[in-house]
């Protein structure tokens, strides 16, 4: 049985900076994918499916000189931002939902990032992707896995 657990984390200064940079990378990928999709439709009349056409471009972008800095961030979170864009377009084209056209993400808006199985529990502390030993206010179950969502509640 799966169950959700909300946990408040107390990252170190270095980890907090990494989380904020992660939020920025997720926002960058979302905005770039939205720009690419909008541009291709406006200029060339080509409809790009973010899930099938844009998501594979992430691995190509990470190998390029211009976007090689994306390698240092969680790939699952970056892919999830493209999936979120796909869902935003599905909602926009669904007449029952009356959703507006997807907007570009802003730096000062709500920041969030989703991460997959790269979250592990070690001795009552849990390890994030590529960063480890974040303090936790209570012990977590040993089999914690699947999706973790991190939000910045207050940006300094």
CSV table of N, CA and C in Angstrom, one decimal:
chain,number,residue,atom,x,y,z
A,1,UNK,N,0.8,-1.2,0.0
A,1,UNK,CA,0.0,0.0,0.0
A,1,UNK,C,0.9,1.2,0.0
A,2,UNK,N,0.6,2.2,-0.8
A,2,UNK,CA,1.3,3.4,-0.9
A,2,UNK,C,0.6,4.5,-0.1
A,3,UNK,N,1.3,5.3,0.6
A,3,UNK,CA,0.7,6.4,1.3
A,3,UNK,C,1.6,7.6,1.2
A,4,UNK,N,1.0,8.8,1.3
A,4,UNK,CA,1.8,10.0,1.2
A,4,UNK,C,2.2,10.5,2.6
A,5,UNK,N,3.3,11.1,2.6
A,5,UNK,CA,3.9,11.7,3.9
A,5,UNK,C,4.4,13.0,3.5
A,6,UNK,N,4.0,14.0,4.3
A,6,UNK,CA,4.5,15.4,4.2
A,6,UNK,C,5.6,15.5,5.2
A,7,UNK,N,6.7,16.0,4.7
A,7,UNK,CA,7.9,16.2,5.6
A,7,UNK,C,8.5,17.5,5.4
A,8,UNK,N,8.8,18.2,6.4
A,8,UNK,CA,9.5,19.5,6.4
A,8,UNK,C,11.0,19.2,6.4
A,9,UNK,N,11.7,19.7,5.5
A,9,UNK,CA,13.2,19.5,5.5
A,9,UNK,C,13.9,20.7,5.9
A,10,UNK,N,15.1,20.5,6.5
A,10,UNK,CA,15.9,21.6,6.9
A,10,UNK,C,17.3,21.5,6.2
A,11,UNK,N,17.3,22.0,5.0
A,11,UNK,CA,18.6,21.8,4.3
A,11,UNK,C,19.7,22.8,4.8
A,12,UNK,N,20.9,22.4,4.5
A,12,UNK,CA,22.0,23.3,4.8
A,12,UNK,C,22.0,24.4,3.8
A,13,UNK,N,22.8,25.4,4.0
A,13,UNK,CA,22.9,26.5,3.0
A,13,UNK,C,23.2,26.0,1.6
A,14,UNK,N,24.2,25.1,1.6
A,14,UNK,CA,24.6,24.6,0.3
A,14,UNK,C,23.5,23.8,-0.4
A,15,UNK,N,22.7,23.0,0.4
A,15,UNK,CA,21.6,22.2,-0.2
A,15,UNK,C,20.5,23.2,-0.6
A,16,UNK,N,20.2,24.2,0.2
A,16,UNK,CA,19.2,25.2,-0.2
A,16,UNK,C,19.5,25.9,-1.5
A,17,UNK,N,20.8,26.2,-1.7
A,17,UNK,CA,21.2,26.8,-2.9
A,17,UNK,C,21.0,25.9,-4.1
A,18,UNK,N,21.4,24.6,-3.9
A,18,UNK,CA,21.2,23.6,-4.9
A,18,UNK,C,19.7,23.4,-5.2
A,19,UNK,N,18.8,23.4,-4.2
A,19,UNK,CA,17.4,23.3,-4.5
A,19,UNK,C,16.9,24.5,-5.3
A,20,UNK,N,17.3,25.7,-5.0
A,20,UNK,CA,16.9,26.9,-5.7
A,20,UNK,C,17.4,26.8,-7.2
A,21,UNK,N,18.6,26.3,-7.3
A,21,UNK,CA,19.1,26.2,-8.7
A,21,UNK,C,18.4,25.1,-9.4
A,22,UNK,N,18.0,24.0,-8.7
A,22,UNK,CA,17.1,23.0,-9.3
A,22,UNK,C,15.8,23.5,-9.8
A,23,UNK,N,15.2,24.4,-9.0
A,23,UNK,CA,13.9,25.0,-9.3
A,23,UNK,C,14.1,25.8,-10.6
A,24,UNK,N,15.3,26.5,-10.7
A,24,UNK,CA,15.6,27.4,-11.8
A,24,UNK,C,15.7,26.5,-13.1
A,25,UNK,N,16.4,25.4,-13.0
A,25,UNK,CA,16.6,24.5,-14.1
A,25,UNK,C,15.2,23.9,-14.6
A,26,UNK,N,14.4,23.6,-13.7
A,26,UNK,CA,13.1,23.0,-14.0
A,26,UNK,C,12.3,24.1,-14.7
A,27,UNK,N,12.3,25.4,-14.2
A,27,UNK,CA,11.6,26.5,-14.8
A,27,UNK,C,12.2,26.8,-16.2
A,28,UNK,N,13.5,26.7,-16.4
A,28,UNK,CA,14.1,27.0,-17.6
A,28,UNK,C,13.7,26.0,-18.7
A,29,UNK,N,13.6,24.7,-18.3
A,29,UNK,CA,13.2,23.7,-19.3
A,29,UNK,C,11.8,23.9,-19.7
A,30,UNK,N,10.9,24.2,-18.7
A,30,UNK,CA,9.5,24.4,-19.0
A,30,UNK,C,9.3,25.6,-20.0
A,31,UNK,N,10.0,26.7,-19.7
A,31,UNK,CA,9.8,27.9,-20.5
A,31,UNK,C,10.4,27.7,-21.9
A,32,UNK,N,11.5,26.9,-22.0
A,32,UNK,CA,12.2,26.7,-23.3
A,32,UNK,C,11.3,25.8,-24.1
A,33,UNK,N,10.7,24.8,-23.5
A,33,UNK,CA,9.8,23.9,-24.2
A,33,UNK,C,8.5,24.6,-24.7
A,34,UNK,N,8.0,25.5,-23.8
A,34,UNK,CA,6.8,26.3,-24.2
A,34,UNK,C,7.1,27.2,-25.4
A,35,UNK,N,8.3,27.9,-25.3
A,35,UNK,CA,8.7,28.8,-26.4
A,35,UNK,C,8.9,28.0,-27.7
A,36,UNK,N,9.5,26.8,-27.6
A,36,UNK,CA,9.8,26.0,-28.8
A,36,UNK,C,8.4,25.6,-29.4
A,37,UNK,N,7.5,25.1,-28.6
A,37,UNK,CA,6.2,24.7,-29.1
A,37,UNK,C,5.4,25.8,-29.8
A,38,UNK,N,5.4,27.0,-29.1
A,38,UNK,CA,4.7,28.1,-29.6
A,38,UNK,C,5.3,28.7,-30.9
A,39,UNK,N,6.6,28.7,-30.9
A,39,UNK,CA,7.4,29.2,-32.1
A,39,UNK,C,7.2,28.3,-33.3
A,40,UNK,N,7.3,27.0,-33.1
A,40,UNK,CA,7.1,26.1,-34.2
A,40,UNK,C,5.7,26.2,-34.8
A,41,UNK,N,4.7,26.4,-33.9
A,41,UNK,CA,3.3,26.4,-34.4
A,41,UNK,C,3.1,27.8,-35.1
A,42,UNK,N,3.6,28.9,-34.5
A,42,UNK,CA,3.3,30.2,-35.1
A,42,UNK,C,4.1,30.4,-36.5
A,43,UNK,N,5.3,30.0,-36.5
A,43,UNK,CA,6.1,30.2,-37.7
A,43,UNK,C,6.0,29.2,-38.8
A,44,UNK,N,5.8,27.9,-38.4
A,44,UNK,CA,5.9,26.8,-39.4
A,44,UNK,C,4.6,26.0,-39.4
A,45,UNK,N,3.7,26.2,-38.5
A,45,UNK,CA,2.4,25.5,-38.5
A,45,UNK,C,2.6,24.0,-38.0
A,46,UNK,N,3.7,23.7,-37.4
A,46,UNK,CA,4.0,22.4,-36.9
A,46,UNK,C,3.6,22.3,-35.4
A,47,UNK,N,2.8,21.2,-35.2
A,47,UNK,CA,2.4,21.0,-33.8
A,47,UNK,C,3.3,20.0,-33.1
A,48,UNK,N,4.0,20.4,-32.1
A,48,UNK,CA,4.9,19.5,-31.4
A,48,UNK,C,4.2,19.0,-30.1
A,49,UNK,N,4.3,17.7,-30.0
A,49,UNK,CA,3.8,17.1,-28.7
A,49,UNK,C,5.0,17.1,-27.7
A,50,UNK,N,4.8,17.9,-26.6
A,50,UNK,CA,5.9,18.0,-25.7
A,50,UNK,C,6.4,16.7,-25.2
A,51,UNK,N,5.5,15.7,-25.0
A,51,UNK,CA,6.0,14.4,-24.4
A,51,UNK,C,6.8,13.6,-25.4
A,52,UNK,N,6.4,13.6,-26.7
A,52,UNK,CA,7.0,12.8,-27.7
A,52,UNK,C,8.1,13.4,-28.5
A,53,UNK,N,8.0,14.7,-28.7
A,53,UNK,CA,9.0,15.4,-29.5
A,53,UNK,C,10.0,16.3,-28.7
A,54,UNK,N,9.6,16.9,-27.7
A,54,UNK,CA,10.4,17.8,-26.9
A,54,UNK,C,11.2,17.1,-25.9
A,55,UNK,N,10.6,16.1,-25.2
A,55,UNK,CA,11.3,15.4,-24.1
A,55,UNK,C,12.6,14.7,-24.5
A,56,UNK,N,12.6,14.1,-25.7
A,56,UNK,CA,13.9,13.5,-26.2
A,56,UNK,C,14.9,14.5,-26.5
A,57,UNK,N,14.6,15.8,-26.7
A,57,UNK,CA,15.6,16.8,-26.9
A,57,UNK,C,16.4,17.2,-25.7
A,58,UNK,N,15.9,16.8,-24.5
A,58,UNK,CA,16.6,17.1,-23.3
A,58,UNK,C,18.0,16.4,-23.3
A,59,UNK,N,18.0,15.1,-23.7
A,59,UNK,CA,19.3,14.4,-23.7
A,59,UNK,C,20.2,15.0,-24.7
A,60,UNK,N,19.7,15.5,-25.8
A,60,UNK,CA,20.5,16.1,-26.8
A,60,UNK,C,21.0,17.5,-26.3
A,61,UNK,N,20.2,18.2,-25.6
A,61,UNK,CA,20.5,19.5,-25.1
A,61,UNK,C,21.6,19.4,-24.0
A,62,UNK,N,21.6,18.4,-23.2
A,62,UNK,CA,22.6,18.2,-22.2
A,62,UNK,C,24.0,17.9,-22.8
A,63,UNK,N,24.0,17.4,-24.0
A,63,UNK,CA,25.3,17.1,-24.6
A,63,UNK,C,25.8,18.3,-25.4
A,64,UNK,N,25.0,19.3,-25.6
A,64,UNK,CA,25.5,20.5,-26.3
A,64,UNK,C,26.3,21.4,-25.4
A,65,UNK,N,27.0,22.3,-26.0
A,65,UNK,CA,27.8,23.3,-25.2
A,65,UNK,C,26.9,24.3,-24.5
A,66,UNK,N,25.9,24.7,-25.2
A,66,UNK,CA,25.1,25.8,-24.6
A,66,UNK,C,24.3,25.4,-23.4
A,67,UNK,N,23.8,24.1,-23.4
A,67,UNK,CA,23.0,23.7,-22.2
A,67,UNK,C,23.6,22.5,-21.4
A,68,UNK,N,24.9,22.4,-21.5
A,68,UNK,CA,25.6,21.3,-20.8
A,68,UNK,C,25.4,21.4,-19.2
A,69,UNK,N,25.1,22.6,-18.8
A,69,UNK,CA,24.9,22.8,-17.3
A,69,UNK,C,23.7,22.1,-16.8
A,70,UNK,N,22.8,21.7,-17.7
A,70,UNK,CA,21.6,20.9,-17.2
A,70,UNK,C,21.9,19.5,-16.7
A,71,UNK,N,23.1,19.0,-17.0
A,71,UNK,CA,23.6,17.7,-16.5
A,71,UNK,C,23.6,17.6,-15.0
A,72,UNK,N,23.9,18.7,-14.3
A,72,UNK,CA,24.1,18.6,-12.9
A,72,UNK,C,22.8,18.6,-12.1
A,73,UNK,N,21.6,18.7,-12.8
A,73,UNK,CA,20.3,18.6,-12.1
A,73,UNK,C,19.6,17.3,-12.4
A,74,UNK,N,18.7,17.0,-11.6
A,74,UNK,CA,17.9,15.7,-11.7
A,74,UNK,C,17.2,15.7,-13.0
A,75,UNK,N,17.5,14.6,-13.8
A,75,UNK,CA,16.9,14.5,-15.1
A,75,UNK,C,15.4,14.2,-15.0
A,76,UNK,N,15.0,13.5,-14.0
A,76,UNK,CA,13.6,13.1,-13.8
A,76,UNK,C,12.7,14.4,-13.6
A,77,UNK,N,13.3,15.3,-12.8
A,77,UNK,CA,12.6,16.6,-12.5
A,77,UNK,C,12.5,17.4,-13.8
A,78,UNK,N,13.5,17.4,-14.6
A,78,UNK,CA,13.5,18.1,-15.9
A,78,UNK,C,12.5,17.5,-16.9
A,79,UNK,N,12.4,16.2,-16.9
A,79,UNK,CA,11.5,15.5,-17.8
A,79,UNK,C,10.0,15.8,-17.3
A,80,UNK,N,9.9,15.8,-16.0
A,80,UNK,CA,8.5,16.1,-15.4
A,80,UNK,C,8.0,17.5,-15.8
A,81,UNK,N,8.9,18.4,-15.9
A,81,UNK,CA,8.5,19.8,-16.3
A,81,UNK,C,7.9,19.8,-17.7
A,82,UNK,N,8.5,18.9,-18.6
A,82,UNK,CA,8.0,18.8,-19.9
A,82,UNK,C,6.6,18.1,-19.9
A,83,UNK,N,6.5,17.1,-19.1
A,83,UNK,CA,5.2,16.4,-18.9
A,83,UNK,C,4.1,17.4,-18.4
A,84,UNK,N,4.5,18.2,-17.4
A,84,UNK,CA,3.6,19.2,-16.9
A,84,UNK,C,3.1,20.2,-18.0
A,85,UNK,N,4.0,20.5,-18.9
A,85,UNK,CA,3.7,21.4,-20.1
A,85,UNK,C,2.7,20.7,-21.0
A,86,UNK,N,2.9,19.4,-21.2
A,86,UNK,CA,2.0,18.6,-22.0
A,86,UNK,C,0.6,18.6,-21.4
A,87,UNK,N,0.6,18.4,-20.0
A,87,UNK,CA,-0.7,18.4,-19.3
A,87,UNK,C,-1.4,19.8,-19.4
A,88,UNK,N,-0.6,20.8,-19.4
A,88,UNK,CA,-1.2,22.2,-19.5
A,88,UNK,C,-1.8,22.4,-20.9
A,89,UNK,N,-1.2,21.9,-21.9
A,89,UNK,CA,-1.8,22.0,-23.2
A,89,UNK,C,-3.0,21.1,-23.4
A,90,UNK,N,-3.0,19.9,-22.8
A,90,UNK,CA,-4.2,19.0,-22.8
A,90,UNK,C,-5.4,19.7,-22.1
A,91,UNK,N,-5.1,20.4,-21.0
A,91,UNK,CA,-6.1,21.1,-20.3
A,91,UNK,C,-6.6,22.3,-21.1
A,92,UNK,N,-5.7,23.0,-21.8
A,92,UNK,CA,-6.1,24.1,-22.6
A,92,UNK,C,-7.1,23.7,-23.8
A,93,UNK,N,-6.8,22.6,-24.4
A,93,UNK,CA,-7.6,22.1,-25.5
A,93,UNK,C,-8.8,21.3,-25.1
A,94,UNK,N,-9.0,21.1,-23.8
A,94,UNK,CA,-10.2,20.4,-23.3
A,94,UNK,C,-11.3,21.4,-23.0
A,95,UNK,N,-12.4,21.4,-23.8
A,95,UNK,CA,-13.4,22.5,-23.6
A,95,UNK,C,-14.1,22.4,-22.3
A,96,UNK,N,-14.1,21.3,-21.6
A,96,UNK,CA,-14.8,21.2,-20.3
A,96,UNK,C,-14.0,22.0,-19.2
A,97,UNK,N,-12.7,22.0,-19.3
A,97,UNK,CA,-11.9,22.7,-18.3
A,97,UNK,C,-11.8,24.2,-18.4
A,98,UNK,N,-11.9,24.7,-19.6
A,98,UNK,CA,-11.8,26.2,-19.8
A,98,UNK,C,-10.5,26.7,-19.3
A,99,UNK,N,-9.5,26.0,-19.5
A,99,UNK,CA,-8.1,26.5,-19.0
A,99,UNK,C,-7.6,27.5,-20.0
A,100,UNK,N,-6.7,28.4,-19.6
A,100,UNK,CA,-6.1,29.3,-20.4
A,100,UNK,C,-4.8,28.7,-21.1
A,101,UNK,N,-4.3,29.5,-22.0
A,101,UNK,CA,-3.0,29.0,-22.7
A,101,UNK,C,-1.9,29.0,-21.7
A,102,UNK,N,-1.1,28.0,-21.7
A,102,UNK,CA,0.0,27.9,-20.7
A,102,UNK,C,0.9,29.2,-20.7
A,103,UNK,N,1.2,29.6,-19.5
A,103,UNK,CA,2.0,30.8,-19.3
A,103,UNK,C,3.5,30.4,-19.0
A,104,UNK,N,4.4,31.3,-19.2
A,104,UNK,CA,5.8,31.1,-18.8
A,104,UNK,C,5.9,31.2,-17.3
A,105,UNK,N,6.7,30.3,-16.8
A,105,UNK,CA,7.0,30.3,-15.3
A,105,UNK,C,7.9,31.5,-14.9
A,106,UNK,N,7.6,32.1,-13.8
A,106,UNK,CA,8.3,33.3,-13.3
A,106,UNK,C,9.2,32.9,-12.2
A,107,UNK,N,10.3,33.6,-12.0
A,107,UNK,CA,11.2,33.3,-10.9
A,107,UNK,C,10.6,33.5,-9.6
A,108,UNK,N,9.7,34.5,-9.5
A,108,UNK,CA,9.2,34.9,-8.2
A,108,UNK,C,7.8,34.2,-7.9
A,109,UNK,N,7.4,33.3,-8.8
A,109,UNK,CA,6.2,32.6,-8.5
A,109,UNK,C,6.4,31.4,-7.6
A,110,UNK,N,5.4,30.5,-7.5
A,110,UNK,CA,5.6,29.3,-6.7
A,110,UNK,C,6.6,28.4,-7.4
A,111,UNK,N,7.6,27.9,-6.6
A,111,UNK,CA,8.7,27.1,-7.2
A,111,UNK,C,8.4,25.7,-6.7
A,112,UNK,N,8.4,24.7,-7.6
A,112,UNK,CA,8.3,23.3,-7.2
A,112,UNK,C,9.0,22.4,-8.2
A,113,UNK,N,9.4,21.3,-7.7
A,113,UNK,CA,10.1,20.3,-8.5
A,113,UNK,C,9.8,18.9,-8.1
A,114,UNK,N,9.6,18.0,-9.0
A,114,UNK,CA,9.2,16.6,-8.7
A,114,UNK,C,10.4,15.7,-9.0
A,115,UNK,N,10.6,14.8,-8.1
A,115,UNK,CA,11.7,13.9,-8.2
A,115,UNK,C,11.3,12.4,-8.0
A,116,UNK,N,11.9,11.6,-8.8
A,116,UNK,CA,11.4,10.2,-8.8
A,116,UNK,C,12.1,9.3,-7.7
A,117,UNK,N,12.6,8.2,-8.1
A,117,UNK,CA,13.1,7.2,-7.1
A,117,UNK,C,14.4,7.6,-6.6
A,118,UNK,N,14.9,8.8,-6.8
A,118,UNK,CA,16.2,9.1,-6.3
A,118,UNK,C,16.2,9.7,-4.8
A,119,UNK,N,15.1,9.5,-4.2
A,119,UNK,CA,14.9,9.8,-2.8
A,119,UNK,C,15.1,8.6,-1.9
A,120,UNK,N,16.0,8.6,-1.0
A,120,UNK,CA,16.3,7.4,-0.2
A,120,UNK,C,16.4,7.8,1.3
A,121,UNK,N,16.0,6.9,2.2
A,121,UNK,CA,16.0,7.1,3.6
A,121,UNK,C,17.2,6.4,4.2
A,122,UNK,N,18.1,7.1,4.9
A,122,UNK,CA,19.3,6.5,5.6
A,122,UNK,C,19.3,7.0,7.0
A,123,UNK,N,19.1,6.2,8.0
A,123,UNK,CA,19.2,6.5,9.4
A,123,UNK,C,18.3,7.7,9.8
A,124,UNK,N,17.1,7.7,9.4
A,124,UNK,CA,16.2,8.7,9.8
A,124,UNK,C,16.3,10.0,9.0
A,125,UNK,N,17.3,10.0,8.1
A,125,UNK,CA,17.5,11.2,7.2
A,125,UNK,C,17.3,10.7,5.8
A,126,UNK,N,16.9,11.6,5.0
A,126,UNK,CA,16.7,11.2,3.6
A,126,UNK,C,17.6,11.9,2.6
A,127,UNK,N,18.1,11.2,1.7
A,127,UNK,CA,19.0,11.7,0.7
A,127,UNK,C,18.3,12.1,-0.6
A,128,UNK,N,18.6,13.3,-1.0
A,128,UNK,CA,18.0,13.8,-2.3
A,128,UNK,C,18.9,13.3,-3.4
A,129,UNK,N,18.5,13.5,-4.6
A,129,UNK,CA,19.3,13.2,-5.8
A,129,UNK,C,20.6,14.1,-5.7
A,130,UNK,N,21.7,13.5,-5.9
A,130,UNK,CA,23.0,14.2,-6.0
A,130,UNK,C,23.4,15.1,-4.8
A,131,UNK,N,22.5,15.1,-3.8
A,131,UNK,CA,22.9,15.8,-2.6
A,131,UNK,C,22.4,14.9,-1.5
A,132,UNK,N,23.0,14.9,-0.3
A,132,UNK,CA,22.7,13.9,0.7
A,132,UNK,C,22.7,14.5,2.1
A,133,UNK,N,22.2,13.7,3.0
A,133,UNK,CA,22.2,14.1,4.4
A,133,UNK,C,21.4,15.3,4.8
A,134,UNK,N,20.2,15.5,4.3
A,134,UNK,CA,19.3,16.6,4.7
A,134,UNK,C,18.7,16.2,6.0
A,135,UNK,N,18.7,17.1,7.0
A,135,UNK,CA,18.1,16.8,8.3
A,135,UNK,C,16.6,16.7,8.2
A,136,UNK,N,16.0,15.9,9.0
A,136,UNK,CA,14.6,15.6,8.9
A,136,UNK,C,14.0,15.7,10.4
A,137,UNK,N,12.8,16.2,10.5
A,137,UNK,CA,12.3,16.3,11.8
A,137,UNK,C,11.7,15.1,12.4
A,138,UNK,N,11.6,14.0,11.7
A,138,UNK,CA,11.2,12.7,12.3
A,138,UNK,C,11.7,11.6,11.4
A,139,UNK,N,11.6,10.4,11.9
A,139,UNK,CA,12.1,9.2,11.2
A,139,UNK,C,11.1,8.9,10.1
A,140,UNK,N,11.6,8.5,9.0
A,140,UNK,CA,10.7,8.1,7.9
A,140,UNK,C,10.8,6.6,7.7
A,141,UNK,N,9.8,6.1,7.0
A,141,UNK,CA,9.7,4.7,6.7
A,141,UNK,C,10.9,4.3,5.8
A,142,UNK,N,11.4,3.1,5.9
A,142,UNK,CA,12.6,2.6,5.1
A,142,UNK,C,12.3,2.5,3.7
A,143,UNK,N,11.0,2.2,3.3
A,143,UNK,CA,10.7,2.0,1.9
A,143,UNK,C,10.1,3.3,1.2
A,144,UNK,N,10.5,4.4,1.7
A,144,UNK,CA,10.1,5.7,1.0
A,144,UNK,C,10.7,5.7,-0.4
A,145,UNK,N,9.9,5.9,-1.3
A,145,UNK,CA,10.3,6.0,-2.7
A,145,UNK,C,9.2,6.7,-3.6
A,146,UNK,N,9.3,6.5,-4.8
A,146,UNK,CA,8.4,7.0,-5.8
A,146,UNK,C,8.6,8.5,-6.0
A,147,UNK,N,7.6,9.4,-5.9
A,147,UNK,CA,7.7,10.8,-6.2
A,147,UNK,C,7.8,11.6,-5.0
A,148,UNK,N,8.7,12.5,-5.0
A,148,UNK,CA,8.8,13.5,-3.9
A,148,UNK,C,8.7,14.9,-4.6
A,149,UNK,N,7.9,15.7,-3.9
A,149,UNK,CA,7.7,17.1,-4.5
A,149,UNK,C,8.3,18.1,-3.5
A,150,UNK,N,9.1,18.9,-4.0
A,150,UNK,CA,9.8,19.9,-3.1
A,150,UNK,C,9.3,21.3,-3.5
A,151,UNK,N,9.0,22.1,-2.6
A,151,UNK,CA,8.5,23.5,-2.8
A,151,UNK,C,9.3,24.4,-2.0
A,152,UNK,N,9.6,25.6,-2.6
A,152,UNK,CA,10.2,26.6,-1.8
A,152,UNK,C,9.1,27.4,-1.2
A,153,UNK,N,9.0,27.4,0.1
A,153,UNK,CA,8.0,28.1,0.8
A,153,UNK,C,8.3,29.6,0.9
A,154,UNK,N,9.6,29.9,1.1
A,154,UNK,CA,10.0,31.3,1.2
A,154,UNK,C,11.3,31.4,0.4
A,155,UNK,N,11.3,32.4,-0.5
A,155,UNK,CA,12.6,32.6,-1.2
A,155,UNK,C,13.3,33.8,-0.6
A,156,UNK,N,14.6,33.6,-0.4
A,156,UNK,CA,15.4,34.7,0.2
A,156,UNK,C,16.1,35.5,-0.8
